[in-house]
CSV table of C-alpha atoms in Angstrom, one decimal:
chain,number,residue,atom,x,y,z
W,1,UNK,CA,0.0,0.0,0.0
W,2,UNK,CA,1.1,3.4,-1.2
W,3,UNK,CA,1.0,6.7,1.5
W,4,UNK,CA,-1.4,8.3,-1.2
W,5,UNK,CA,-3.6,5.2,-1.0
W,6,UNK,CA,-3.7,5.6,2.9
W,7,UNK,CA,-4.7,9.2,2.5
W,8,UNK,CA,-7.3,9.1,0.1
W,9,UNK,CA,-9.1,6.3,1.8
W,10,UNK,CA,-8.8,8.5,4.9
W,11,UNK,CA,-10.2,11.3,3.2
W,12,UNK,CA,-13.5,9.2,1.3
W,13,UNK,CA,-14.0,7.4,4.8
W,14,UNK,CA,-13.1,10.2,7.8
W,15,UNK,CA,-11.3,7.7,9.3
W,16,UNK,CA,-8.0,5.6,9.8
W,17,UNK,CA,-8.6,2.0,11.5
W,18,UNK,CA,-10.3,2.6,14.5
W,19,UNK,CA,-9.5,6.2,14.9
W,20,UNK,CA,-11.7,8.7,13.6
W,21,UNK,CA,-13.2,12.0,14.7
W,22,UNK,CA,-15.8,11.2,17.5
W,23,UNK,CA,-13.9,7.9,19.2
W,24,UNK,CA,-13.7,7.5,21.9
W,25,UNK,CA,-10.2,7.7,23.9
W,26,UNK,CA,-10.2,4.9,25.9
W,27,UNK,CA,-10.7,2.8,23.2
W,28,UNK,CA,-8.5,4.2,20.5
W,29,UNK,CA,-5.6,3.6,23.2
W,30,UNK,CA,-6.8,-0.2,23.6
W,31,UNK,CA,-6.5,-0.4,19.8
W,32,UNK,CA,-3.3,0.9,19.4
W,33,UNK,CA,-1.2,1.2,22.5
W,34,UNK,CA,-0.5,4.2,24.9
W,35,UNK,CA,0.6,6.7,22.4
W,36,UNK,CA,3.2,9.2,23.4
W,37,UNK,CA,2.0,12.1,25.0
W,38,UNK,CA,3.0,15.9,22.9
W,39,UNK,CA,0.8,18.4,25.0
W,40,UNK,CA,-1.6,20.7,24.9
W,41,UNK,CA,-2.4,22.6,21.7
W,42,UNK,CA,-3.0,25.9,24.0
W,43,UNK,CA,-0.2,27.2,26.6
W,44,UNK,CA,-3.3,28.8,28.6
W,45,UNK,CA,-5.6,25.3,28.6
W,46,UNK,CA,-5.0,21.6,29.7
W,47,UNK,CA,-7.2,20.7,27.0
W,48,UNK,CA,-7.0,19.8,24.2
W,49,UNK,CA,-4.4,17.3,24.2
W,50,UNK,CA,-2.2,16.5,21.8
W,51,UNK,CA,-0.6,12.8,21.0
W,52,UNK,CA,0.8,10.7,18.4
W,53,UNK,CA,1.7,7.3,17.2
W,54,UNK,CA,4.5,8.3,15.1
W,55,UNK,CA,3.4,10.9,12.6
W,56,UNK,CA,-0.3,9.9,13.1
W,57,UNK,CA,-1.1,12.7,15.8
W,58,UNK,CA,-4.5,13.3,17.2
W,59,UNK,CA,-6.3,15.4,19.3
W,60,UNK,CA,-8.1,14.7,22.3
W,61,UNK,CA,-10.9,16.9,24.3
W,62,UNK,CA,-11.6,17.1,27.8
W,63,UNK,CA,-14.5,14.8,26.9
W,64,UNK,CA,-12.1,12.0,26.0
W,65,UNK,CA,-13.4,12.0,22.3
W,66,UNK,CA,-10.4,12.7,19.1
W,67,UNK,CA,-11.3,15.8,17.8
W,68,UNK,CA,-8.4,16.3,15.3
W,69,UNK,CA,-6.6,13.6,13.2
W,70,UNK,CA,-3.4,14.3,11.1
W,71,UNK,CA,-0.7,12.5,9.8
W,72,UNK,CA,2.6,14.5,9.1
W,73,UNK,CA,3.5,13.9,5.5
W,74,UNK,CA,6.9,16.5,5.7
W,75,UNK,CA,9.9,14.0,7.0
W,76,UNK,CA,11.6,12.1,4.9
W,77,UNK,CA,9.3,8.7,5.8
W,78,UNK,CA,6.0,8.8,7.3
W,79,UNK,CA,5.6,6.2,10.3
W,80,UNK,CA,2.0,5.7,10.6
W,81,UNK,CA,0.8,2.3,13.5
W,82,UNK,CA,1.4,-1.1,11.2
W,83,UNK,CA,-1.8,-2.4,13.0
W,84,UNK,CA,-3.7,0.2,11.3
W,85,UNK,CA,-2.2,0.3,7.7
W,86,UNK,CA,-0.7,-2.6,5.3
W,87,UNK,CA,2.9,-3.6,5.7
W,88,UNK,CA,5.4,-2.1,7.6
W,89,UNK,CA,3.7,1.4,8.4
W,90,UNK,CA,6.7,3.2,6.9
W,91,UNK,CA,6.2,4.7,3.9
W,92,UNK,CA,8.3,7.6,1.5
W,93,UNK,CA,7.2,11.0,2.2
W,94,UNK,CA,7.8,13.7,-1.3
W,95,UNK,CA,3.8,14.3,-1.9
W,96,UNK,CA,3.1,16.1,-5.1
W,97,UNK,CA,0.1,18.0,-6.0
W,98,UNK,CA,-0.5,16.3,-9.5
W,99,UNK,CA,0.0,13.3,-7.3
W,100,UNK,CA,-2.9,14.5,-4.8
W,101,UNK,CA,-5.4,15.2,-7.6
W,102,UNK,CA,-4.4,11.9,-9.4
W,103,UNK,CA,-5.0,9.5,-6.5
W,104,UNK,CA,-8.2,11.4,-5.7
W,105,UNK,CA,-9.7,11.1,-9.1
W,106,UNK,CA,-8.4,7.3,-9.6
W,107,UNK,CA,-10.3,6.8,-6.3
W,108,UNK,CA,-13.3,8.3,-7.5
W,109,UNK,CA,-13.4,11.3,-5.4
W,110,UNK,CA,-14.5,13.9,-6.4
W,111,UNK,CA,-12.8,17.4,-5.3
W,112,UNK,CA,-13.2,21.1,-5.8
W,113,UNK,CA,-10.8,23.9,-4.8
W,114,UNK,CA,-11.2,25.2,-1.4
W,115,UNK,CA,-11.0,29.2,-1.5
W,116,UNK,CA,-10.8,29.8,2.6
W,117,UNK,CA,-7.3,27.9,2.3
W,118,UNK,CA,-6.2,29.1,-1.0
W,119,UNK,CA,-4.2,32.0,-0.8
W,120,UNK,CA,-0.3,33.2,-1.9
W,121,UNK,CA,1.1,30.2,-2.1
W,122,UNK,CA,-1.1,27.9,-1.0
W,123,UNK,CA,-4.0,25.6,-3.1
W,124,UNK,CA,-6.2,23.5,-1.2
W,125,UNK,CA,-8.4,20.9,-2.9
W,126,UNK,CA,-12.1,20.1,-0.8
W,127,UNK,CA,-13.0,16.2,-1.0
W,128,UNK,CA,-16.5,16.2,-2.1
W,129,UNK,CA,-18.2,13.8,-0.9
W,130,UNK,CA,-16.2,14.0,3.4
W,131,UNK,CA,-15.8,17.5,3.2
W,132,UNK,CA,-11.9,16.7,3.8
W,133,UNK,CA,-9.7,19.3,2.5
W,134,UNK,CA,-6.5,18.3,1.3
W,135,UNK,CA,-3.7,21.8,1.6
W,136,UNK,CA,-0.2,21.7,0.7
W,137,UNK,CA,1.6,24.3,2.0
W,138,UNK,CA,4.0,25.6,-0.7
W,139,UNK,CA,7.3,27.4,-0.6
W,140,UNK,CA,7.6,30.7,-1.9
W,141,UNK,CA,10.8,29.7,-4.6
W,142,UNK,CA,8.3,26.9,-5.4
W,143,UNK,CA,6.0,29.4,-6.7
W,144,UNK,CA,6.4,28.6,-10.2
W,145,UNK,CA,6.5,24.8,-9.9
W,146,UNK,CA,4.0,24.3,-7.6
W,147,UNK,CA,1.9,21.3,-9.4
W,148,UNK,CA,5.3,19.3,-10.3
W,149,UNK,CA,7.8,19.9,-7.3
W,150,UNK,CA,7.3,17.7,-3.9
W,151,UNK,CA,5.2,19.2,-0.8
W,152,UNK,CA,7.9,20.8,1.6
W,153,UNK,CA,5.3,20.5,4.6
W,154,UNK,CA,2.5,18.3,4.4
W,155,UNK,CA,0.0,16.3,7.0
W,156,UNK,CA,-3.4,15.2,6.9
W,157,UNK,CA,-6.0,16.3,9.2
W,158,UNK,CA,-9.2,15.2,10.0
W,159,UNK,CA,-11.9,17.4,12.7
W,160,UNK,CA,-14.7,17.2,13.3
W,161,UNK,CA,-15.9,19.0,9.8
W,162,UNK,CA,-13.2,18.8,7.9
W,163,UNK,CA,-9.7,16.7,6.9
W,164,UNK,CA,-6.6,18.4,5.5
W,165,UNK,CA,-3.7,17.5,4.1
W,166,UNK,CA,-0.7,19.9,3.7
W,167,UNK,CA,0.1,22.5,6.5
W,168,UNK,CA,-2.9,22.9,9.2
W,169,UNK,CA,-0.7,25.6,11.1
W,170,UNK,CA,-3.8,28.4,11.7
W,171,UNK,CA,-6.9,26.4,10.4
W,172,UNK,CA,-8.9,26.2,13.5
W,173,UNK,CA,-10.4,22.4,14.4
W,174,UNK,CA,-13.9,22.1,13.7
């Protein structure tokens, strides 16, 4: 199994094994292990929490419940739970954007650009029928060769209303 093929089932289904949006902590942790433990996401709050399995990080509430899901896509290889995924769980990182849109439409999901993450050099693509939002975060000297070069800084995100893939810094959960 290819990264891309992981990614777009995540975005058609919302989910990645037994985590998703909505799941409960307690058993996500049962699934998969005691993940390590990142921190909050706010220096003023105890909650949300923030915790990962590798690059698959995810956000908990106060509730208990994942609120955010993304997998970091900008190292070299992407370690995502082997439990969860085919194979090893290690997989070659270089996402391009030609290679987004291709895996999407071979998939049969159908996508639309996403204006409220589109802006200087950024292009995010909205997953039709999820409402996941796939946004690679492009560098500025990449300008020009945006749809052919490799994303610099990539992860995939899902909240409760929407997934992304590509830089989430600034795009508020939910």
């Amino acid at each position: 199994m290819e990264i891309l093929d992981v990614l777009t089932s995540m975005a058609k289904a919302g989910r990645l094994g037994p985590v998703s949006c909505g799941a409960d902590w307690q058993e996500v942790t049962a699934a998969l292990g005691e993940a390590w433990e990142v921190g909050t996401m706010s220096r003023r709050r105890r909650w949300p929490r923030l915790f990962a399995y590798g690059d698959l990080e995810l956000s908990v509430c106060r509730c208990r419940k994942v609120s955010l899901i993304c997998v970091q896509t900008w190292r070299d290889v992407i370690e995502l739970p082997p439990s969860i995924v085919e194979g090893t769980g290690t997989f070659p990182a270089g996402l391009r954007h030609v290679d987004i849109i291709s895996a999407l439409d071979k998939a049969g999901c159908s996508w639309a650009p996403y204006a409220p993450l589109t802006f200087n050099d950024q292009c995010s693509l909205t997953v039709v029928p999820s409402g996941a939002n796939f946004t690679p975060a492009w560098a500025r000297w990449m300008r020009r060769e945006a749809r052919t070069l490799p994303v610099p800084a990539a992860a995939i995100a899902v909240s409760s209303r929407t997934m992304c893939i590509g830089s989430v810094t600034g795009v508020p959960p939910g």
